[in-house]
mmCIF file of C-alpha atoms in Angstrom:
data_model
loop_
_atom_site.group_PDB
_atom_site.id
_atom_site.type_symbol
_atom_site.label_atom_id
_atom_site.label_comp_id
_atom_site.label_asym_id
_atom_site.label_seq_id
_atom_site.Cartn_x
_atom_site.Cartn_y
_atom_site.Cartn_z
ATOM 1 C CA MET A 17 2.370 -26.721 19.706
ATOM 2 C CA SER A 18 4.644 -25.119 16.720
ATOM 3 C CA PHE A 19 3.188 -22.471 14.438
ATOM 4 C CA ASP A 20 4.983 -20.815 12.059
ATOM 5 C CA MET A 21 3.876 -17.417 11.281
ATOM 6 C CA SER A 22 6.283 -16.549 8.307
ATOM 7 C CA THR A 23 4.591 -15.355 4.518
ATOM 8 C CA THR A 24 5.614 -14.124 1.768
ATOM 9 C CA TYR A 25 4.968 -10.902 -0.008
ATOM 10 C CA MET A 26 5.927 -9.984 -3.223
ATOM 11 C CA GLY A 27 9.092 -12.628 -3.151
ATOM 12 C CA MET A 28 10.201 -11.104 0.194
ATOM 13 C CA ARG A 29 9.872 -14.049 2.855
ATOM 14 C CA LEU A 30 9.028 -12.108 6.087
ATOM 15 C CA ALA A 31 8.610 -13.289 9.631
ATOM 16 C CA ASN A 32 4.918 -12.746 9.874
ATOM 17 C CA PRO A 33 2.479 -10.611 8.074
ATOM 18 C CA ILE A 34 2.216 -7.404 9.910
ATOM 19 C CA VAL A 35 3.725 -4.521 8.518
ATOM 20 C CA PRO A 36 3.641 -0.898 9.461
ATOM 21 C CA SER A 37 2.589 0.800 7.091
ATOM 22 C CA ALA A 38 3.677 4.501 5.796
ATOM 23 C CA SER A 39 3.003 6.722 8.976
ATOM 24 C CA PRO A 40 4.950 9.457 11.029
ATOM 25 C CA LEU A 41 6.222 6.752 12.867
ATOM 26 C CA THR A 42 7.966 5.121 10.075
ATOM 27 C CA GLY A 43 9.506 8.734 9.660
ATOM 28 C CA LYS A 44 12.280 8.584 12.504
ATOM 29 C CA LEU A 45 14.622 6.376 13.257
ATOM 30 C CA ASP A 46 13.693 5.530 16.595
ATOM 31 C CA THR A 47 10.363 4.446 16.331
ATOM 32 C CA LEU A 48 11.667 2.678 13.103
ATOM 33 C CA ARG A 49 13.652 0.515 15.688
ATOM 34 C CA GLN A 50 10.890 0.038 18.367
ATOM 35 C CA LEU A 51 8.528 -1.254 15.692
ATOM 36 C CA GLN A 52 11.404 -3.993 14.504
ATOM 37 C CA ASP A 53 11.822 -4.702 18.385
ATOM 38 C CA ALA A 54 8.060 -5.184 18.862
ATOM 39 C CA GLY A 55 8.021 -7.717 15.969
ATOM 40 C CA ALA A 56 7.732 -6.008 12.733
ATOM 41 C CA ALA A 57 8.364 -7.695 9.416
ATOM 42 C CA ALA A 58 8.892 -5.062 7.291
ATOM 43 C CA VAL A 59 8.127 -1.239 7.365
ATOM 44 C CA VAL A 60 7.015 1.403 4.963
ATOM 45 C CA LEU A 61 8.607 4.502 4.886
ATOM 46 C CA PRO A 62 6.526 7.695 4.748
ATOM 47 C CA SER A 63 6.000 8.665 1.248
ATOM 48 C CA LEU A 64 7.861 11.115 -0.977
ATOM 49 C CA PHE A 65 5.293 12.860 -2.237
ATOM 50 C CA GLU A 66 5.266 14.272 -5.949
ATOM 51 C CA GLU A 67 4.992 17.520 -4.740
ATOM 52 C CA GLN A 68 8.005 17.837 -2.961
ATOM 53 C CA VAL A 69 10.072 17.086 -6.451
ATOM 54 C CA GLU A 70 10.933 20.384 -7.735
ATOM 55 C CA HIS A 71 9.583 20.747 -11.289
ATOM 56 C CA GLU A 72 12.670 21.854 -12.337
ATOM 57 C CA ALA A 73 14.436 18.350 -11.356
ATOM 58 C CA MET A 74 10.700 16.766 -13.365
ATOM 59 C CA ALA A 75 12.396 18.629 -16.128
ATOM 60 C CA VAL A 76 15.611 18.135 -16.144
ATOM 61 C CA HIS A 77 14.778 14.084 -15.961
ATOM 62 C CA HIS A 78 12.977 14.508 -19.120
ATOM 63 C CA SER A 79 15.834 15.786 -20.605
ATOM 64 C CA LEU A 80 18.054 12.872 -19.594
ATOM 65 C CA GLU A 81 15.700 10.437 -20.781
ATOM 66 C CA PHE A 82 15.026 11.922 -24.153
ATOM 67 C CA GLY A 83 16.807 9.571 -26.713
ATOM 68 C CA ALA A 84 17.338 7.097 -24.398
ATOM 69 C CA GLU A 85 17.346 3.536 -26.165
ATOM 70 C CA ALA A 86 17.209 5.433 -29.662
ATOM 71 C CA SER A 87 20.696 3.978 -30.237
ATOM 72 C CA ALA A 88 22.685 1.610 -28.700
ATOM 73 C CA GLU A 89 25.489 4.609 -28.468
ATOM 74 C CA ALA A 90 22.426 6.169 -26.171
ATOM 75 C CA SER A 91 21.161 3.738 -24.206
ATOM 76 C CA GLY A 92 21.610 5.624 -21.314
ATOM 77 C CA GLY A 93 20.710 8.857 -22.764
ATOM 78 C CA TYR A 94 22.496 11.484 -24.208
ATOM 79 C CA PHE A 95 22.833 14.017 -20.596
ATOM 80 C CA PRO A 96 25.365 13.023 -17.654
ATOM 81 C CA GLU A 97 23.803 10.880 -14.985
ATOM 82 C CA MET A 98 20.956 12.920 -12.563
ATOM 83 C CA ASP A 99 23.889 12.352 -9.527
ATOM 84 C CA ASP A 100 25.359 15.453 -11.052
ATOM 85 C CA TYR A 101 22.665 17.438 -10.437
ATOM 86 C CA ASN A 102 21.426 18.886 -6.712
ATOM 87 C CA THR A 103 17.530 18.537 -8.196
ATOM 88 C CA GLY A 104 16.135 16.307 -5.682
ATOM 89 C CA PRO A 105 14.704 15.924 -2.079
ATOM 90 C CA ARG A 106 17.914 14.141 -0.606
ATOM 91 C CA ARG A 107 16.595 14.005 2.976
ATOM 92 C CA TYR A 108 14.416 11.334 1.940
ATOM 93 C CA LEU A 109 16.868 9.277 0.276
ATOM 94 C CA GLU A 110 19.283 9.645 3.829
ATOM 95 C CA HIS A 111 16.653 8.541 5.777
ATOM 96 C CA LEU A 112 16.209 5.524 3.692
ATOM 97 C CA GLU A 113 19.919 4.759 3.785
ATOM 98 C CA ALA A 114 20.048 5.489 7.557
ATOM 99 C CA ALA A 115 16.751 2.894 8.086
ATOM 100 C CA LYS A 116 18.540 0.282 5.910
ATOM 101 C CA ALA A 117 21.847 0.853 8.131
ATOM 102 C CA ALA A 118 19.775 0.748 11.200
ATOM 103 C CA LEU A 119 17.374 -2.474 10.486
ATOM 104 C CA ASP A 120 17.627 -6.171 9.885
ATOM 105 C CA ILE A 121 13.865 -5.838 8.380
ATOM 106 C CA PRO A 122 12.922 -5.240 4.736
ATOM 107 C CA VAL A 123 12.688 -1.533 4.493
ATOM 108 C CA VAL A 124 9.897 -0.740 1.550
ATOM 109 C CA ALA A 125 10.288 3.342 -0.182
ATOM 110 C CA SER A 126 7.012 4.723 -0.799
ATOM 111 C CA LEU A 127 6.197 6.884 -3.870
ATOM 112 C CA ASN A 128 3.367 9.481 -3.764
ATOM 113 C CA GLY A 129 1.940 11.046 -7.004
ATOM 114 C CA THR A 130 0.084 10.703 -9.908
ATOM 115 C CA SER A 131 2.231 11.326 -13.032
ATOM 116 C CA ARG A 132 5.023 9.671 -14.710
ATOM 117 C CA GLY A 133 7.606 12.855 -14.027
ATOM 118 C CA GLY A 134 10.372 11.966 -12.275
ATOM 119 C CA TRP A 135 8.991 8.891 -10.552
ATOM 120 C CA THR A 136 11.152 6.422 -12.694
ATOM 121 C CA LEU A 137 13.959 8.309 -11.830
ATOM 122 C CA TYR A 138 13.204 8.522 -7.690
ATOM 123 C CA ALA A 139 11.606 5.059 -8.042
ATOM 124 C CA ARG A 140 16.122 4.223 -9.438
ATOM 125 C CA LEU A 141 17.281 6.023 -6.797
ATOM 126 C CA CYS A 142 15.159 4.475 -3.974
ATOM 127 C CA GLU A 143 16.441 0.946 -4.884
ATOM 128 C CA GLU A 144 19.969 2.168 -5.327
ATOM 129 C CA ALA A 145 19.833 3.755 -1.428
ATOM 130 C CA GLY A 146 19.251 0.666 -0.536
ATOM 131 C CA ALA A 147 14.896 0.329 -0.542
ATOM 132 C CA ASP A 148 14.176 -3.797 -0.357
ATOM 133 C CA ALA A 149 11.021 -2.774 -2.466
ATOM 134 C CA VAL A 150 9.065 0.322 -3.712
ATOM 135 C CA GLU A 151 5.481 1.328 -3.054
ATOM 136 C CA LEU A 152 3.897 3.330 -5.484
ATOM 137 C CA ASN A 153 1.066 5.358 -3.838
ATOM 138 C CA VAL A 154 -1.446 6.664 -6.704
ATOM 139 C CA TYR A 155 -3.402 9.056 -4.772
ATOM 140 C CA LEU A 156 -5.760 10.347 -7.668
ATOM 141 C CA ILE A 157 -9.040 12.584 -7.447
ATOM 142 C CA ALA A 158 -10.519 12.123 -10.710
ATOM 143 C CA ALA A 159 -12.302 15.622 -10.317
ATOM 144 C CA ASP A 160 -12.911 16.341 -13.947
ATOM 145 C CA PRO A 161 -15.598 15.899 -15.630
ATOM 146 C CA HIS A 162 -14.242 15.814 -19.122
ATOM 147 C CA VAL A 163 -11.822 12.888 -18.564
ATOM 148 C CA PRO A 164 -12.925 9.764 -18.910
ATOM 149 C CA GLY A 165 -12.641 7.055 -16.716
ATOM 150 C CA ALA A 166 -10.395 4.842 -19.616
ATOM 151 C CA ARG A 167 -8.096 7.525 -19.639
ATOM 152 C CA ILE A 168 -7.408 7.591 -15.788
ATOM 153 C CA GLU A 169 -7.547 3.973 -15.454
ATOM 154 C CA GLN A 170 -4.809 4.132 -18.653
ATOM 155 C CA GLN A 171 -2.656 6.882 -16.406
ATOM 156 C CA TYR A 172 -2.461 4.048 -13.478
ATOM 157 C CA VAL A 173 -1.745 1.729 -15.781
ATOM 158 C CA ASP A 174 1.046 3.454 -17.287
ATOM 159 C CA LEU A 175 2.569 5.020 -14.417
ATOM 160 C CA VAL A 176 3.026 1.469 -13.047
ATOM 161 C CA ASP A 177 4.872 0.057 -15.869
ATOM 162 C CA ALA A 178 7.173 3.449 -16.102
ATOM 163 C CA VAL A 179 8.145 2.972 -12.730
ATOM 164 C CA ARG A 180 8.541 -1.118 -13.295
ATOM 165 C CA GLN A 181 10.765 -0.852 -15.565
ATOM 166 C CA SER A 182 13.475 1.053 -13.780
ATOM 167 C CA VAL A 183 13.440 -0.872 -10.940
ATOM 168 C CA ARG A 184 14.395 -4.354 -10.330
ATOM 169 C CA VAL A 185 13.176 -4.906 -6.525
ATOM 170 C CA PRO A 186 9.457 -5.571 -5.866
ATOM 171 C CA LEU A 187 6.661 -2.872 -6.853
ATOM 172 C CA ALA A 188 3.885 -2.655 -5.008
ATOM 173 C CA VAL A 189 0.453 -0.413 -6.196
ATOM 174 C CA LYS A 190 -1.205 1.158 -3.428
ATOM 175 C CA VAL A 191 -4.296 2.294 -5.068
ATOM 176 C CA GLY A 192 -8.034 3.200 -4.075
ATOM 177 C CA PRO A 193 -11.629 1.354 -4.347
ATOM 178 C CA TYR A 194 -12.830 3.732 -7.377
ATOM 179 C CA PHE A 195 -12.787 1.716 -10.048
ATOM 180 C CA SER A 196 -15.531 0.857 -12.053
ATOM 181 C CA SER A 197 -14.225 -2.972 -12.024
ATOM 182 C CA MET A 198 -11.963 -3.327 -9.337
ATOM 183 C CA ALA A 199 -11.082 -6.812 -10.654
ATOM 184 C CA HIS A 200 -10.118 -6.190 -13.745
ATOM 185 C CA MET A 201 -8.270 -3.136 -12.896
ATOM 186 C CA ALA A 202 -6.359 -5.046 -10.530
ATOM 187 C CA GLY A 203 -5.265 -7.579 -13.430
ATOM 188 C CA ARG A 204 -4.240 -4.660 -15.434
ATOM 189 C CA LEU A 205 -1.991 -2.952 -12.492
ATOM 190 C CA ALA A 206 -0.520 -6.850 -12.187
ATOM 191 C CA ALA A 207 -0.048 -7.078 -15.821
ATOM 192 C CA ALA A 208 1.723 -3.545 -16.009
ATOM 193 C CA GLY A 209 4.317 -5.230 -13.361
ATOM 194 C CA ALA A 210 3.251 -4.897 -9.762
ATOM 195 C CA ASP A 211 4.373 -7.476 -7.875
ATOM 196 C CA GLY A 212 1.565 -6.055 -4.650
ATOM 197 C CA LEU A 213 -1.467 -4.791 -4.484
ATOM 198 C CA VAL A 214 -1.990 -2.403 -1.160
ATOM 199 C CA LEU A 215 -5.797 -2.227 -0.574
ATOM 200 C CA PHE A 216 -6.996 0.582 -0.119
ATOM 201 C CA ASN A 217 -6.085 3.998 -0.556
ATOM 202 C CA ARG A 218 -7.617 6.006 2.773
ATOM 203 C CA PHE A 219 -8.855 9.155 1.205
ATOM 204 C CA TYR A 220 -8.711 11.957 3.649
ATOM 205 C CA GLN A 221 -12.151 13.987 3.076
ATOM 206 C CA PRO A 222 -12.225 17.593 3.782
ATOM 207 C CA ASP A 223 -14.498 19.486 5.816
ATOM 208 C CA VAL A 224 -16.359 22.473 5.808
ATOM 209 C CA ASP A 225 -15.490 24.795 8.809
ATOM 210 C CA LEU A 226 -18.615 26.910 9.723
ATOM 211 C CA GLU A 227 -16.765 29.226 11.585
ATOM 212 C CA THR A 228 -14.126 30.702 9.191
ATOM 213 C CA LEU A 229 -16.596 29.711 5.928
ATOM 214 C CA ASP A 230 -13.365 28.014 4.824
ATOM 215 C CA VAL A 231 -12.515 24.675 4.120
ATOM 216 C CA ARG A 232 -10.082 22.796 6.033
ATOM 217 C CA PRO A 233 -8.271 19.331 5.926
ATOM 218 C CA ASP A 234 -9.652 16.936 8.390
ATOM 219 C CA LEU A 235 -7.514 13.754 9.678
ATOM 220 C CA GLU A 236 -9.457 11.113 11.506
ATOM 221 C CA LEU A 237 -7.868 7.597 12.155
ATOM 222 C CA SER A 238 -9.306 4.503 10.853
ATOM 223 C CA SER A 239 -11.176 2.014 12.823
ATOM 224 C CA SER A 240 -11.731 -1.752 12.562
ATOM 225 C CA THR A 241 -15.314 -0.976 11.097
ATOM 226 C CA GLU A 242 -13.013 0.275 8.321
ATOM 227 C CA LEU A 243 -11.953 -3.033 7.242
ATOM 228 C CA ARG A 244 -14.557 -4.705 5.527
ATOM 229 C CA LEU A 245 -13.659 -3.272 2.175
ATOM 230 C CA PRO A 246 -10.232 -4.423 2.015
ATOM 231 C CA LEU A 247 -11.759 -7.819 3.311
ATOM 232 C CA ARG A 248 -14.344 -8.064 0.601
ATOM 233 C CA TRP A 249 -11.344 -7.324 -1.775
ATOM 234 C CA ILE A 250 -8.731 -9.306 -0.842
ATOM 235 C CA ALA A 251 -11.457 -12.385 -0.823
ATOM 236 C CA MET A 252 -12.569 -11.552 -4.356
ATOM 237 C CA LEU A 253 -9.423 -11.125 -5.618
ATOM 238 C CA SER A 254 -7.305 -13.960 -3.803
ATOM 239 C CA GLY A 255 -5.416 -16.215 -6.123
ATOM 240 C CA ARG A 256 -7.535 -14.909 -9.356
ATOM 241 C CA VAL A 257 -4.516 -11.617 -9.559
ATOM 242 C CA GLY A 258 -0.910 -12.427 -9.874
ATOM 243 C CA ALA A 259 0.286 -10.089 -7.369
ATOM 244 C CA SER A 260 0.838 -10.191 -3.610
ATOM 245 C CA LEU A 261 -2.154 -8.814 -2.110
ATOM 246 C CA ALA A 262 -1.317 -6.517 1.503
ATOM 247 C CA ALA A 263 -4.415 -4.842 3.273
ATOM 248 C CA THR A 264 -4.258 -1.489 4.430
ATOM 249 C CA THR A 265 -7.010 0.749 6.353
ATOM 250 C CA GLY A 266 -8.870 -0.560 9.845
ATOM 251 C CA VAL A 267 -6.274 -3.021 10.624
ATOM 252 C CA HIS A 268 -6.450 -2.750 14.850
ATOM 253 C CA THR A 269 -6.881 -6.206 16.527
ATOM 254 C CA HIS A 270 -5.816 -9.840 16.041
ATOM 255 C CA GLU A 271 -8.886 -10.676 14.841
ATOM 256 C CA ASP A 272 -8.476 -7.708 12.073
ATOM 257 C CA VAL A 273 -5.423 -10.059 10.842
ATOM 258 C CA VAL A 274 -6.995 -13.347 11.279
ATOM 259 C CA LYS A 275 -9.699 -12.236 9.108
ATOM 260 C CA LEU A 276 -7.989 -11.124 6.268
ATOM 261 C CA ILE A 277 -5.461 -13.644 6.459
ATOM 262 C CA LEU A 278 -8.084 -16.229 5.746
ATOM 263 C CA ALA A 279 -9.933 -13.851 3.142
ATOM 264 C CA GLY A 280 -6.482 -14.195 1.277
ATOM 265 C CA ALA A 281 -4.186 -11.425 2.480
ATOM 266 C CA ASP A 282 -0.657 -12.093 2.617
ATOM 267 C CA VAL A 283 0.259 -9.270 4.705
ATOM 268 C CA ALA A 284 -1.728 -6.984 7.026
ATOM 269 C CA MET A 285 0.105 -3.134 7.275
ATOM 270 C CA MET A 286 -1.066 -1.083 10.603
ATOM 271 C CA ALA A 287 -1.006 2.693 11.110
ATOM 272 C CA SER A 288 -3.697 4.209 13.004
ATOM 273 C CA ALA A 289 -3.771 1.458 15.720
ATOM 274 C CA LEU A 290 0.055 2.230 16.318
ATOM 275 C CA LEU A 291 -0.282 6.032 16.396
ATOM 276 C CA LEU A 292 -3.130 5.228 18.813
ATOM 277 C CA ARG A 293 -1.317 2.849 21.052
ATOM 278 C CA GLY A 294 2.207 3.048 20.008
ATOM 279 C CA PRO A 295 4.990 0.417 18.767
ATOM 280 C CA ALA A 296 4.120 -1.994 21.353
ATOM 281 C CA HIS A 297 0.863 -3.020 20.787
ATOM 282 C CA LEU A 298 2.110 -4.491 17.196
ATOM 283 C CA GLY A 299 4.007 -7.002 19.705
ATOM 284 C CA LYS A 300 0.753 -7.527 21.558
ATOM 285 C CA VAL A 301 -1.340 -8.286 18.179
ATOM 286 C CA LEU A 302 1.711 -10.669 17.484
ATOM 287 C CA GLU A 303 0.802 -13.065 20.528
ATOM 288 C CA GLN A 304 -2.644 -12.745 20.359
ATOM 289 C CA LEU A 305 -2.822 -13.820 16.530
ATOM 290 C CA ARG A 306 -0.109 -16.694 17.376
ATOM 291 C CA ALA A 307 -2.753 -17.643 20.149
ATOM 292 C CA TRP A 308 -5.675 -17.471 17.888
ATOM 293 C CA PHE A 309 -4.159 -19.931 15.366
ATOM 294 C CA VAL A 310 -2.660 -22.373 17.890
ATOM 295 C CA ALA A 311 -5.679 -22.581 19.728
ATOM 296 C CA ARG A 312 -7.427 -23.814 16.551
ATOM 297 C CA GLU A 313 -4.393 -26.211 15.716
ATOM 298 C CA TYR A 314 -3.244 -24.563 12.340
ATOM 299 C CA SER A 315 0.170 -25.300 11.421
ATOM 300 C CA SER A 316 0.975 -22.246 9.584
ATOM 301 C CA VAL A 317 0.012 -18.714 8.025
ATOM 302 C CA GLU A 318 0.207 -20.244 4.900
ATOM 303 C CA GLN A 319 -2.241 -23.098 5.720
ATOM 304 C CA ALA A 320 -4.461 -20.505 6.916
ATOM 305 C CA LYS A 321 -4.389 -18.124 4.331
ATOM 306 C CA GLY A 322 -7.058 -17.655 1.435
ATOM 307 C CA SER A 323 -9.193 -20.453 3.327
ATOM 308 C CA LEU A 324 -12.355 -18.150 3.362
ATOM 309 C CA SER A 325 -11.466 -16.609 -0.161
ATOM 310 C CA ARG A 326 -14.396 -16.566 -2.921
ATOM 311 C CA ARG A 327 -12.537 -19.256 -4.177
ATOM 312 C CA HIS A 328 -12.577 -21.411 -0.950
ATOM 313 C CA ALA A 329 -15.575 -20.028 1.009
ATOM 314 C CA PRO A 330 -18.531 -22.348 1.390
ATOM 315 C CA ASP A 331 -21.023 -20.022 -0.152
ATOM 316 C CA PRO A 332 -18.660 -17.636 -2.614
ATOM 317 C CA ALA A 333 -21.860 -15.477 -3.048
ATOM 318 C CA ALA A 334 -21.401 -13.834 0.111
ATOM 319 C CA TYR A 335 -18.872 -11.090 -1.187
ATOM 320 C CA GLU A 336 -21.492 -10.383 -3.981
ATOM 321 C CA ARG A 337 -24.854 -9.113 -4.320
ATOM 322 C CA ALA A 338 -26.556 -12.075 -2.513
ATOM 323 C CA ASN A 339 -25.021 -10.625 0.779
ATOM 324 C CA TYR A 340 -26.310 -7.099 -0.433
ATOM 325 C CA MET A 341 -29.704 -8.630 -0.070
ATOM 326 C CA ARG A 342 -29.437 -10.904 2.470
ATOM 327 C CA THR A 343 -28.551 -8.046 4.818
ATOM 328 C CA LEU A 344 -31.134 -6.122 4.397
ATOM 329 C CA VAL A 345 -33.679 -8.729 4.788
ATOM 330 C CA ALA A 346 -32.144 -10.177 8.001
ATOM 331 C CA TYR A 347 -31.990 -6.476 9.126
ATOM 332 C CA SER A 348 -34.269 -5.516 12.124
ATOM 333 C CA SER A 349 -34.923 -1.907 12.879
ATOM 334 C CA PRO A 350 -33.671 -1.606 17.103
ATOM 335 C CA ARG A 351 -36.961 -0.905 18.827
#
């Protein structure tokens, strides 16, 4: 039986729904080629971090943009193009150009930051370097007790709006789940110009070293148990926001991918599973994914997509508070 594995993500037609997300694997050309050979439908490059961009570059960019659009004679600003200045991390753009030359699948650039700064400039430079799309990875810890949530949310929206205005390629926004109204915020991000939402950013938590009495970074790779948070919200948002939906965190097996597709995800993004098992793992997951759908007589990924989302689930309340109560009532402690 023939089965169509293709999916559409942010207007891009992809051969299948599995996309390696930003990780050390996508930072090297040899592993990028291995991922493509294993069947990756697209790749997200490692992020260019805001902290990597010199403060001088941000300041120069502000000067270049000041006055732009104030008159027809100054539509591009009053200063020469940024290309005349050596202010940015060229290595990232060089890797992007090399990836585009080496691969036949879409390459997504990733920008990780929290402020508008020079991100409009770097998003545009990524587009010029050949990026098929830009993923804005907003990693913001709201630690100031004097800053209200509304201001934080507006910061996200302003950032997305600024980047959206600077590029023509599709724009994805990767965020965490910590909003008081995630569904409303998803709609605001889509309205601000996000073509896709990547759910969710995995916040790495520090640990305390009891020997040195110091705070230390501690990286633990994800497991499939972490899938439930993005699974739930993709099911809740599917068909209700004007943006594609990508799932990340906890995607390890073909069963994980199946669940996400049924919930309404357009793509499932992998990182930890590939770091643990290597690029070839992606090919195995694709084979098992196809076999699962064929065995159940599906004709395509698109047919299955969203069939168990909140809109189409036999019991929509299963994704909301009723499920919380049933779970607690049904649980029996181990003997």
